[in-house]
GROMACS .gro file of C-alpha atoms in nm:
model
  416
    1MET     CA    1  -0.010   0.009   0.016
    2ALA     CA    2   0.137   0.376  -0.068
    3ALA     CA    3   0.213   0.576   0.183
    4GLY     CA    4   0.220   1.012   0.162
    5PHE     CA    5   0.194   1.323   0.351
    6LYS     CA    6   0.040   1.636   0.142
    7THR     CA    7  -0.088   1.933   0.171
    8ALA     CA    8  -0.437   2.082   0.093
    9THR     CA    9  -0.544   2.392   0.086
   10VAL     CA   10  -0.864   2.612   0.122
   11ASN     CA   11  -0.827   2.926  -0.086
   12ALA     CA   12  -0.933   3.253   0.085
   13SER     CA   13  -1.178   3.305  -0.219
   14ASP     CA   14  -1.311   3.052  -0.148
   15VAL     CA   15  -1.436   3.081   0.194
   16PRO     CA   16  -1.735   3.382   0.138
   17ALA     CA   17  -1.734   3.425   0.584
   18THR     CA   18  -1.647   3.335   0.957
   19ALA     CA   19  -1.720   2.969   0.954
   20THR     CA   20  -1.658   2.769   1.236
   21ASN     CA   21  -1.597   2.438   1.302
   22PHE     CA   22  -1.653   2.343   0.944
   23PRO     CA   23  -1.685   2.033   0.767
   24ALA     CA   24  -1.471   2.098   0.470
   25TYR     CA   25  -1.472   1.838   0.174
   26VAL     CA   26  -1.113   1.737   0.059
   27ASP     CA   27  -1.125   1.511  -0.288
   28LEU     CA   28  -0.836   1.241  -0.196
   29SER     CA   29  -0.786   1.140  -0.564
   30ARG     CA   30  -0.631   1.513  -0.602
   31LEU     CA   31  -0.363   1.389  -0.341
   32GLY     CA   32  -0.304   1.086  -0.542
   33ILE     CA   33  -0.470   0.817  -0.300
   34THR     CA   34  -0.641   0.516  -0.526
   35THR     CA   35  -0.752   0.263  -0.275
   36LEU     CA   36  -1.019   0.259   0.017
   37ALA     CA   37  -0.753   0.084   0.256
   38GLU     CA   38  -0.532   0.436   0.193
   39ALA     CA   39  -0.825   0.688   0.266
   40GLN     CA   40  -0.890   0.442   0.564
   41SER     CA   41  -0.551   0.500   0.681
   42VAL     CA   42  -0.529   0.909   0.643
   43ARG     CA   43  -0.449   1.135   0.952
   44VAL     CA   44  -0.513   1.518   0.929
   45TYR     CA   45  -0.347   1.710   1.130
   46ALA     CA   46  -0.340   2.149   1.158
   47ASP     CA   47   0.051   2.136   1.092
   48SER     CA   48   0.330   2.001   0.953
   49GLY     CA   49   0.496   1.904   1.269
   50LYS     CA   50   0.164   1.684   1.314
   51THR     CA   51   0.089   1.811   1.715
   52THR     CA   52  -0.305   1.871   1.636
   53GLU     CA   53  -0.492   1.612   1.515
   54TRP     CA   54  -0.819   1.744   1.319
   55ALA     CA   55  -1.106   1.502   1.302
   56ARG     CA   56  -1.211   1.364   0.946
   57GLU     CA   57  -1.464   1.139   0.801
   58ILE     CA   58  -1.377   0.882   0.513
   59VAL     CA   59  -1.715   0.832   0.290
   60SER     CA   60  -1.485   0.632   0.047
   61GLU     CA   61  -1.169   0.607  -0.119
   62THR     CA   62  -1.197   0.987  -0.311
   63GLU     CA   63  -1.450   1.142  -0.071
   64MET     CA   64  -1.317   1.298   0.293
   65HIS     CA   65  -1.459   1.552   0.512
   66VAL     CA   66  -1.262   1.740   0.769
   67LYS     CA   67  -1.374   1.919   1.054
   68VAL     CA   68  -1.152   2.251   1.046
   69PRO     CA   69  -1.221   2.421   1.337
   70SER     CA   70  -1.213   2.787   1.186
   71LEU     CA   71  -1.232   2.904   0.812
   72THR     CA   72  -1.153   3.292   0.817
   73SER     CA   73  -0.878   3.327   0.520
   74THR     CA   74  -0.656   3.050   0.344
   75THR     CA   75  -0.607   2.763   0.572
   76SER     CA   76  -0.391   2.475   0.459
   77MET     CA   77  -0.454   2.121   0.655
   78TYR     CA   78  -0.135   1.845   0.668
   79VAL     CA   79  -0.280   1.443   0.504
   80ASP     CA   80  -0.085   1.206   0.618
   81TRP     CA   81  -0.154   0.833   0.523
   82ASP     CA   82   0.068   0.490   0.577
   83GLY     CA   83  -0.197   0.269   0.358
   84SER     CA   84  -0.270   0.007   0.702
   85SER     CA   85  -0.395   0.188   0.930
   86SER     CA   86  -0.732   0.125   1.060
   87ASP     CA   87  -1.029   0.404   1.003
   88TYR     CA   88  -1.154   0.567   1.317
   89SER     CA   89  -1.447   0.420   1.453
   90ALA     CA   90  -1.734   0.669   1.410
   91GLY     CA   91  -1.714   0.734   1.800
   92ASP     CA   92  -1.365   0.789   1.830
   93THR     CA   93  -1.238   1.167   1.921
   94TYR     CA   94  -1.146   1.209   1.565
   95GLY     CA   95  -1.395   0.952   1.379
   96SER     CA   96  -1.744   1.078   1.175
   97ASN     CA   97  -1.909   1.202   1.488
   98ALA     CA   98  -1.663   1.471   1.588
   99VAL     CA   99  -1.708   1.605   1.175
  100TRP     CA  100  -2.064   1.648   1.184
  101SER     CA  101  -2.111   1.711   1.579
  102ASP     CA  102  -2.297   2.023   1.540
  103TYR     CA  103  -2.560   1.862   1.320
  104SER     CA  104  -2.872   1.731   1.349
  105SER     CA  105  -2.854   1.476   1.065
  106VAL     CA  106  -2.615   1.416   0.742
  107TYR     CA  107  -2.700   1.217   0.455
  108HIS     CA  108  -2.385   1.108   0.185
  109LEU     CA  109  -2.644   0.868   0.049
  110GLU     CA  110  -2.377   0.621   0.015
  111SER     CA  111  -2.608   0.351   0.160
  112LEU     CA  112  -2.958   0.553   0.088
  113THR     CA  113  -3.051   0.548   0.397
  114ALA     CA  114  -2.747   0.571   0.680
  115ASP     CA  115  -2.733   0.889   0.921
  116ASN     CA  116  -2.384   0.989   0.897
  117SER     CA  117  -2.368   1.245   1.196
  118GLY     CA  118  -2.414   0.962   1.428
  119ASN     CA  119  -2.747   1.043   1.556
  120GLY     CA  120  -2.935   0.766   1.444
  121LEU     CA  121  -3.201   0.956   1.249
  122THR     CA  122  -3.231   0.667   0.956
  123LEU     CA  123  -3.386   0.727   0.695
  124THR     CA  124  -3.666   0.485   0.524
  125ASN     CA  125  -3.678   0.404   0.183
  126THR     CA  126  -4.043   0.457   0.027
  127GLY     CA  127  -4.089   0.332  -0.354
  128SER     CA  128  -3.733   0.142  -0.402
  129VAL     CA  129  -3.543   0.457  -0.433
  130THR     CA  130  -3.216   0.317  -0.613
  131ASN     CA  131  -2.806   0.486  -0.612
  132GLY     CA  132  -2.733   0.720  -0.858
  133THR     CA  133  -2.386   0.896  -0.997
  134GLY     CA  134  -2.394   1.199  -0.725
  135GLN     CA  135  -2.213   1.501  -0.655
  136LEU     CA  136  -1.996   1.408  -0.448
  137GLY     CA  137  -1.990   0.984  -0.502
  138ASP     CA  138  -2.309   0.829  -0.476
  139GLY     CA  139  -2.632   1.019  -0.513
  140ALA     CA  140  -2.995   0.910  -0.487
  141ASN     CA  141  -3.245   0.857  -0.758
  142PHE     CA  142  -3.580   0.932  -0.765
  143THR     CA  143  -3.708   0.937  -1.098
  144GLY     CA  144  -4.059   0.739  -1.095
  145ALA     CA  145  -4.336   0.803  -0.885
  146ALA     CA  146  -4.435   0.823  -0.558
  147LYS     CA  147  -4.047   0.770  -0.407
  148TYR     CA  148  -3.906   0.924  -0.162
  149LEU     CA  149  -3.691   0.885   0.175
  150ARG     CA  150  -3.794   1.018   0.481
  151ASN     CA  151  -3.748   0.983   0.883
  152THR     CA  152  -4.056   1.088   1.089
  153THR     CA  153  -3.845   1.213   1.400
  154SER     CA  154  -3.886   1.604   1.470
  155LEU     CA  155  -3.592   1.828   1.467
  156THR     CA  156  -3.663   2.011   1.767
  157SER     CA  157  -3.416   2.271   1.741
  158ALA     CA  158  -3.503   2.423   1.356
  159GLY     CA  159  -3.760   2.606   1.468
  160THR     CA  160  -3.618   2.864   1.694
  161SER     CA  161  -3.254   2.830   1.704
  162ALA     CA  162  -2.974   2.880   1.407
  163PHE     CA  163  -3.096   2.615   1.128
  164THR     CA  164  -2.928   2.513   0.839
  165PHE     CA  165  -3.075   2.286   0.533
  166SER     CA  166  -2.908   2.217   0.255
  167LEU     CA  167  -2.859   1.949  -0.032
  168TRP     CA  168  -2.734   1.867  -0.404
  169VAL     CA  169  -3.038   1.834  -0.648
  170ASP     CA  170  -2.959   1.739  -1.039
  171LEU     CA  171  -3.344   1.736  -1.214
  172SER     CA  172  -3.155   1.516  -1.460
  173THR     CA  173  -3.406   1.624  -1.727
  174ASP     CA  174  -3.567   1.971  -1.805
  175LEU     CA  175  -3.925   1.971  -1.599
  176GLY     CA  176  -4.130   2.138  -1.873
  177SER     CA  177  -4.431   2.286  -1.750
  178SER     CA  178  -4.695   2.292  -1.499
  179VAL     CA  179  -4.506   2.099  -1.243
  180ASN     CA  180  -4.453   2.096  -0.890
  181TYR     CA  181  -4.161   1.945  -0.740
  182GLY     CA  182  -4.127   1.899  -0.358
  183LEU     CA  183  -3.733   1.844  -0.354
  184ALA     CA  184  -3.705   1.774   0.003
  185SER     CA  185  -3.885   1.926   0.404
  186ALA     CA  186  -3.793   1.970   0.738
  187ASP     CA  187  -3.979   1.989   1.007
  188ASP     CA  188  -3.985   2.062   1.438
  189THR     CA  189  -4.336   1.946   1.561
  190THR     CA  190  -4.222   2.082   1.894
  191ASN     CA  191  -4.228   2.415   1.758
  192ASN     CA  192  -4.478   2.375   1.466
  193ILE     CA  193  -4.247   2.481   1.219
  194GLY     CA  194  -4.154   2.336   0.875
  195PHE     CA  195  -3.899   2.432   0.603
  196TRP     CA  196  -3.901   2.324   0.253
  197PHE     CA  197  -3.784   2.288  -0.095
  198LEU     CA  198  -4.028   2.347  -0.329
  199TYR     CA  199  -3.945   2.387  -0.732
  200GLN     CA  200  -4.217   2.528  -0.988
  201ALA     CA  201  -4.258   2.496  -1.328
  202THR     CA  202  -4.541   2.690  -1.450
  203ALA     CA  203  -4.685   2.895  -1.734
  204GLY     CA  204  -4.277   2.913  -1.837
  205THR     CA  205  -4.175   3.073  -1.522
  206ASN     CA  206  -3.904   2.836  -1.296
  207ASN     CA  207  -3.927   2.933  -0.913
  208LEU     CA  208  -3.692   2.727  -0.654
  209ILE     CA  209  -3.902   2.824  -0.311
  210TYR     CA  210  -3.799   2.800   0.025
  211THR     CA  211  -4.050   2.788   0.278
  212ARG     CA  212  -4.069   2.853   0.652
  213SER     CA  213  -4.406   2.737   0.764
  214LYS     CA  214  -4.567   2.833   1.114
  215TYR     CA  215  -4.786   2.608   1.123
  216ALA     CA  216  -5.169   2.727   1.151
  217VAL     CA  217  -5.081   3.041   1.176
  218SER     CA  218  -4.891   3.193   0.869
  219GLN     CA  219  -4.556   3.083   0.606
  220THR     CA  220  -4.258   3.276   0.456
  221ASP     CA  221  -4.179   3.191   0.116
  222VAL     CA  222  -3.859   3.323  -0.029
  223VAL     CA  223  -3.908   3.292  -0.370
  224GLN     CA  224  -3.613   3.273  -0.639
  225ALA     CA  225  -3.650   3.294  -1.060
  226VAL     CA  226  -3.419   3.027  -1.189
  227ASN     CA  227  -3.436   2.714  -1.413
  228LEU     CA  228  -3.194   2.464  -1.220
  229GLY     CA  229  -3.212   2.282  -1.572
  230THR     CA  230  -3.016   1.941  -1.608
  231SER     CA  231  -2.716   1.988  -1.430
  232PRO     CA  232  -2.650   1.973  -1.037
  233ARG     CA  233  -2.719   2.242  -0.796
  234PHE     CA  234  -2.616   2.333  -0.438
  235ILE     CA  235  -2.922   2.447  -0.257
  236ALA     CA  236  -2.952   2.603   0.087
  237VAL     CA  237  -3.172   2.802   0.335
  238THR     CA  238  -3.060   2.917   0.691
  239PHE     CA  239  -3.274   3.067   0.967
  240ASP     CA  240  -3.087   3.271   1.214
  241GLY     CA  241  -3.448   3.329   1.454
  242SER     CA  242  -3.567   3.615   1.269
  243THR     CA  243  -3.458   3.584   0.827
  244VAL     CA  244  -3.521   3.305   0.604
  245ARG     CA  245  -3.201   3.303   0.363
  246ALA     CA  246  -3.204   3.180   0.015
  247TYR     CA  247  -2.905   2.991  -0.142
  248LEU     CA  248  -2.806   2.864  -0.483
  249ASP     CA  249  -2.494   2.708  -0.574
  250GLY     CA  250  -2.302   2.911  -0.235
  251SER     CA  251  -2.415   3.228  -0.273
  252GLN     CA  252  -2.755   3.412  -0.099
  253VAL     CA  253  -2.991   3.452  -0.362
  254ASN     CA  254  -3.274   3.613  -0.127
  255THR     CA  255  -3.415   3.649   0.228
  256GLY     CA  256  -3.746   3.717   0.416
  257ALA     CA  257  -3.839   3.813   0.809
  258SER     CA  258  -3.977   3.513   0.978
  259SER     CA  259  -4.032   3.462   1.365
  260GLY     CA  260  -4.235   3.279   1.610
  261ASN     CA  261  -4.367   2.909   1.582
  262GLY     CA  262  -4.687   2.766   1.484
  263THR     CA  263  -4.964   2.671   1.691
  264SER     CA  264  -5.047   2.334   1.607
  265ASN     CA  265  -4.853   2.047   1.333
  266PRO     CA  266  -5.051   1.819   1.152
  267ALA     CA  267  -4.751   1.534   1.158
  268THR     CA  268  -4.402   1.379   1.287
  269ASP     CA  269  -4.239   1.423   0.918
  270GLY     CA  270  -3.852   1.540   1.072
  271ILE     CA  271  -3.658   1.465   0.736
  272ALA     CA  272  -3.847   1.401   0.371
  273ILE     CA  273  -3.621   1.419   0.059
  274GLY     CA  274  -3.716   1.309  -0.281
  275ILE     CA  275  -3.971   1.431  -0.581
  276ILE     CA  276  -4.317   1.245  -0.524
  277ASN     CA  277  -4.575   1.266  -0.829
  278ARG     CA  278  -4.458   1.599  -0.882
  279PHE     CA  279  -4.592   1.736  -0.589
  280GLY     CA  280  -4.292   1.655  -0.342
  281PRO     CA  281  -4.292   1.439  -0.017
  282ALA     CA  282  -4.610   1.218   0.030
  283PHE     CA  283  -4.834   1.458  -0.165
  284TYR     CA  284  -5.007   1.336  -0.531
  285PRO     CA  285  -5.375   1.450  -0.635
  286ILE     CA  286  -5.644   1.384  -0.410
  287GLY     CA  287  -5.941   1.586  -0.600
  288VAL     CA  288  -6.066   1.919  -0.710
  289ILE     CA  289  -6.200   2.187  -0.454
  290ASP     CA  290  -6.352   2.545  -0.553
  291GLU     CA  291  -6.125   2.813  -0.526
  292SER     CA  292  -6.366   3.039  -0.250
  293PHE     CA  293  -6.305   2.723  -0.027
  294LEU     CA  294  -5.962   2.867   0.030
  295GLU     CA  295  -5.998   3.224   0.099
  296ARG     CA  296  -5.988   3.228   0.465
  297ARG     CA  297  -5.790   2.901   0.530
  298LYS     CA  298  -5.427   2.893   0.693
  299ALA     CA  299  -5.193   2.674   0.728
  300GLY     CA  300  -5.310   2.362   0.957
  301ASP     CA  301  -5.683   2.390   0.896
  302VAL     CA  302  -5.813   2.016   0.892
  303PHE     CA  303  -6.087   1.937   0.640
  304VAL     CA  304  -6.266   1.670   0.465
  305LEU     CA  305  -6.301   1.520   0.089
  306GLY     CA  306  -6.389   1.290  -0.009
  307GLY     CA  307  -6.527   1.130   0.323
  308LYS     CA  308  -6.100   1.158   0.428
  309LYS     CA  309  -5.943   1.435   0.639
  310TYR     CA  310  -5.668   1.641   0.507
  311ILE     CA  311  -5.465   1.909   0.603
  312TYR     CA  312  -5.406   2.258   0.461
  313ARG     CA  313  -5.056   2.346   0.391
  314TYR     CA  314  -5.002   2.581   0.155
  315THR     CA  315  -5.106   2.672  -0.202
  316ARG     CA  316  -4.916   2.754  -0.524
  317GLY     CA  317  -5.077   2.853  -0.837
  318MET     CA  318  -5.386   2.663  -0.915
  319ASN     CA  319  -5.237   2.354  -0.688
  320VAL     CA  320  -5.298   2.304  -0.319
  321PHE     CA  321  -5.097   2.119  -0.115
  322VAL     CA  322  -5.255   1.937   0.181
  323LYS     CA  323  -5.163   1.617   0.386
  324ALA     CA  324  -5.359   1.384   0.489
  325THR     CA  325  -5.393   1.265   0.905
  326VAL     CA  326  -5.588   1.077   1.138
  327GLU     CA  327  -5.469   1.265   1.457
  328ARG     CA  328  -5.676   1.547   1.434
  329GLN     CA  329  -6.060   1.605   1.374
  330PRO     CA  330  -6.122   1.869   1.089
  331THR     CA  331  -6.141   2.236   1.214
  332ILE     CA  332  -6.367   2.337   0.902
  333PRO     CA  333  -6.738   2.232   0.861
  334SER     CA  334  -6.761   1.925   0.608
  335TRP     CA  335  -7.076   2.085   0.466
  336PHE     CA  336  -6.900   2.449   0.385
  337SER     CA  337  -7.020   2.558   0.063
  338GLU     CA  338  -7.234   2.284   0.065
  339GLN     CA  339  -6.953   2.087  -0.058
  340LEU     CA  340  -6.994   1.730   0.120
  341PRO     CA  341  -6.745   1.501   0.173
  342LEU     CA  342  -6.890   1.277  -0.113
  343SER     CA  343  -6.702   0.979  -0.349
  344PHE     CA  344  -6.877   0.934  -0.627
  345ASP     CA  345  -6.967   0.541  -0.487
  346SER     CA  346  -7.107   0.682  -0.170
  347GLY     CA  347  -7.339   0.939  -0.329
  348LEU     CA  348  -7.467   0.640  -0.543
  349GLU     CA  349  -7.497   0.444  -0.236
  350ILE     CA  350  -7.691   0.745  -0.117
  351SER     CA  351  -7.898   0.797  -0.386
  352ARG     CA  352  -7.995   0.332  -0.371
  353PHE     CA  353  -8.091   0.408  -0.011
  354ARG     CA  354  -8.337   0.696  -0.065
  355LYS     CA  355  -8.496   0.535  -0.346
  356ASP     CA  356  -8.545   0.233  -0.161
  357MET     CA  357  -8.689   0.460   0.129
  358SER     CA  358  -8.931   0.630  -0.080
  359ASP     CA  359  -9.057   0.301  -0.273
  360MET     CA  360  -9.140   0.154   0.049
  361MET     CA  361  -9.264   0.479   0.187
  362ILE     CA  362  -9.505   0.528  -0.091
  363LYS     CA  363  -9.610   0.159  -0.073
  364GLY     CA  364  -9.726   0.197   0.312
  365GLU     CA  365  -9.496  -0.054   0.439
  366LYS     CA  366  -9.509  -0.087   0.826
  367ARG     CA  367  -9.297   0.103   1.042
  368LYS     CA  368  -9.136  -0.188   1.163
  369ASP     CA  369  -9.062  -0.279   0.845
  370ILE     CA  370  -8.882   0.006   0.750
  371LEU     CA  371  -8.647   0.027   1.085
  372ASP     CA  372  -8.535  -0.346   1.018
  373PHE     CA  373  -8.435  -0.243   0.679
  374ILE     CA  374  -8.235   0.076   0.801
  375GLN     CA  375  -8.085  -0.095   1.103
  376LYS     CA  376  -7.967  -0.418   0.874
  377ASP     CA  377  -7.873  -0.139   0.528
  378LEU     CA  378  -7.714   0.097   0.737
  379TYR     CA  379  -7.539  -0.090   1.058
  380VAL     CA  380  -7.644   0.106   1.292
  381ASN     CA  381  -7.897   0.088   1.606
  382GLU     CA  382  -8.239   0.141   1.710
  383GLU     CA  383  -8.213   0.491   1.820
  384THR     CA  384  -8.031   0.600   1.502
  385ALA     CA  385  -8.293   0.390   1.283
  386VAL     CA  386  -8.589   0.619   1.409
  387THR     CA  387  -8.424   0.931   1.366
  388ILE     CA  388  -8.365   0.839   0.979
  389TYR     CA  389  -8.696   0.728   0.993
  390ASN     CA  390  -8.861   1.039   1.117
  391TYR     CA  391  -8.639   1.223   0.894
  392PHE     CA  392  -8.800   1.094   0.582
  393TYR     CA  393  -9.110   1.072   0.718
  394ASP     CA  394  -9.154   1.386   0.918
  395ILE     CA  395  -8.982   1.644   0.657
  396GLY     CA  396  -9.225   1.714   0.355
  397ASN     CA  397  -9.031   1.922   0.105
  398PRO     CA  398  -8.823   1.671  -0.045
  399PHE     CA  399  -8.500   1.935  -0.124
  400ILE     CA  400  -8.479   1.992   0.238
  401ARG     CA  401  -8.503   1.633   0.343
  402ARG     CA  402  -8.218   1.512   0.055
  403TYR     CA  403  -7.968   1.757   0.225
  404LEU     CA  404  -8.030   1.739   0.578
  405PHE     CA  405  -8.074   1.343   0.533
  406ILE     CA  406  -7.718   1.365   0.372
  407PHE     CA  407  -7.571   1.565   0.597
  408PHE     CA  408  -7.717   1.343   0.913
  409TYR     CA  409  -7.587   1.003   0.732
  410PHE     CA  410  -7.266   1.095   0.702
  411SER     CA  411  -7.228   1.320   1.052
  412LYS     CA  412  -7.338   0.928   1.204
  413ILE     CA  413  -7.123   0.731   0.965
  414CYS     CA  414  -6.761   0.959   0.941
  415LYS     CA  415  -6.870   1.087   1.319
  416LEU     CA  416  -6.785   1.428   1.259
   0.00000   0.00000   0.00000
């Protein structure tokens, strides 16, 4: 095995501001390292005398990350390897966990799901995500529908303290128009805060949207008009307690004011990475609603559509983004704007039931026989059956009878 001792330098021109405990990337192939054994034997020092060692992580034979205590100007690091020394364990003083000690989670995506920070926020692979060529080593290929990586553990510090969320994105092919891609999201369910990256391409205008949402209160969208194209791009968002800053390829492109927390949260999402059905992590088309329904909606509202509960998150153009939930009861009445939560099949069943009831009453069948039919057909108890019978019997106006019965029937079935 080859051995060596070389200097790697970070130029001042590549450091836009003072960075403390920064995990600098080093391309080991530029130092002449060609095998994983050589890479794992690497030790990094602050001086040529090798008296002060720095923590480093070896991802592959070409990829290394070194924790540099301070980057304020041109900085040199001294890389020593013998080709035979064993790699540090993750928990060692100069091992990988020490490199990422200031991070909640880190994903190199070599194994797709491992959290390289050592905090154990392992991702779950949904839709058979596979490896692909990344900007640094391997990446994750989300081509196809319903593919994403997710961990549902809340990031408890994301909402209030200094926070950075970043990733490399390579769209590979041009998206065209009239599409919305969710790239990644991070949720702090303790403070009811969510951060999202959304790429929007509509009517020939492409926007990269950086969002900080205070669930059930408001959201801040930092919008940057840009076509991401088909080459790798680095996107990042930072938050310092009052300002959301958006970055693209290492440069700040826009800002937005934001402070405070949300009041309720739809679910424990933690981290989600991936492009799913052109609508983002866990988003897919579910139906159509009247735009007047959204006039008074705010993030976190729960409504019913097609007999299922959804939480309103945000609106982009003519698209409404929601999340399914079973933990919370609706905050919006199901009969809002006379839009009942009926699926097509449910509507047919109600029509059939109304006809059966009408036929029996017209024929003058006995009350007891009709009550028995209601109990068997709807699987309800006697008290509920009597109430339904009385609606049909007592209300003479067909228009009122139709709508009151449908509302009553579904309030019982859905327990609204």
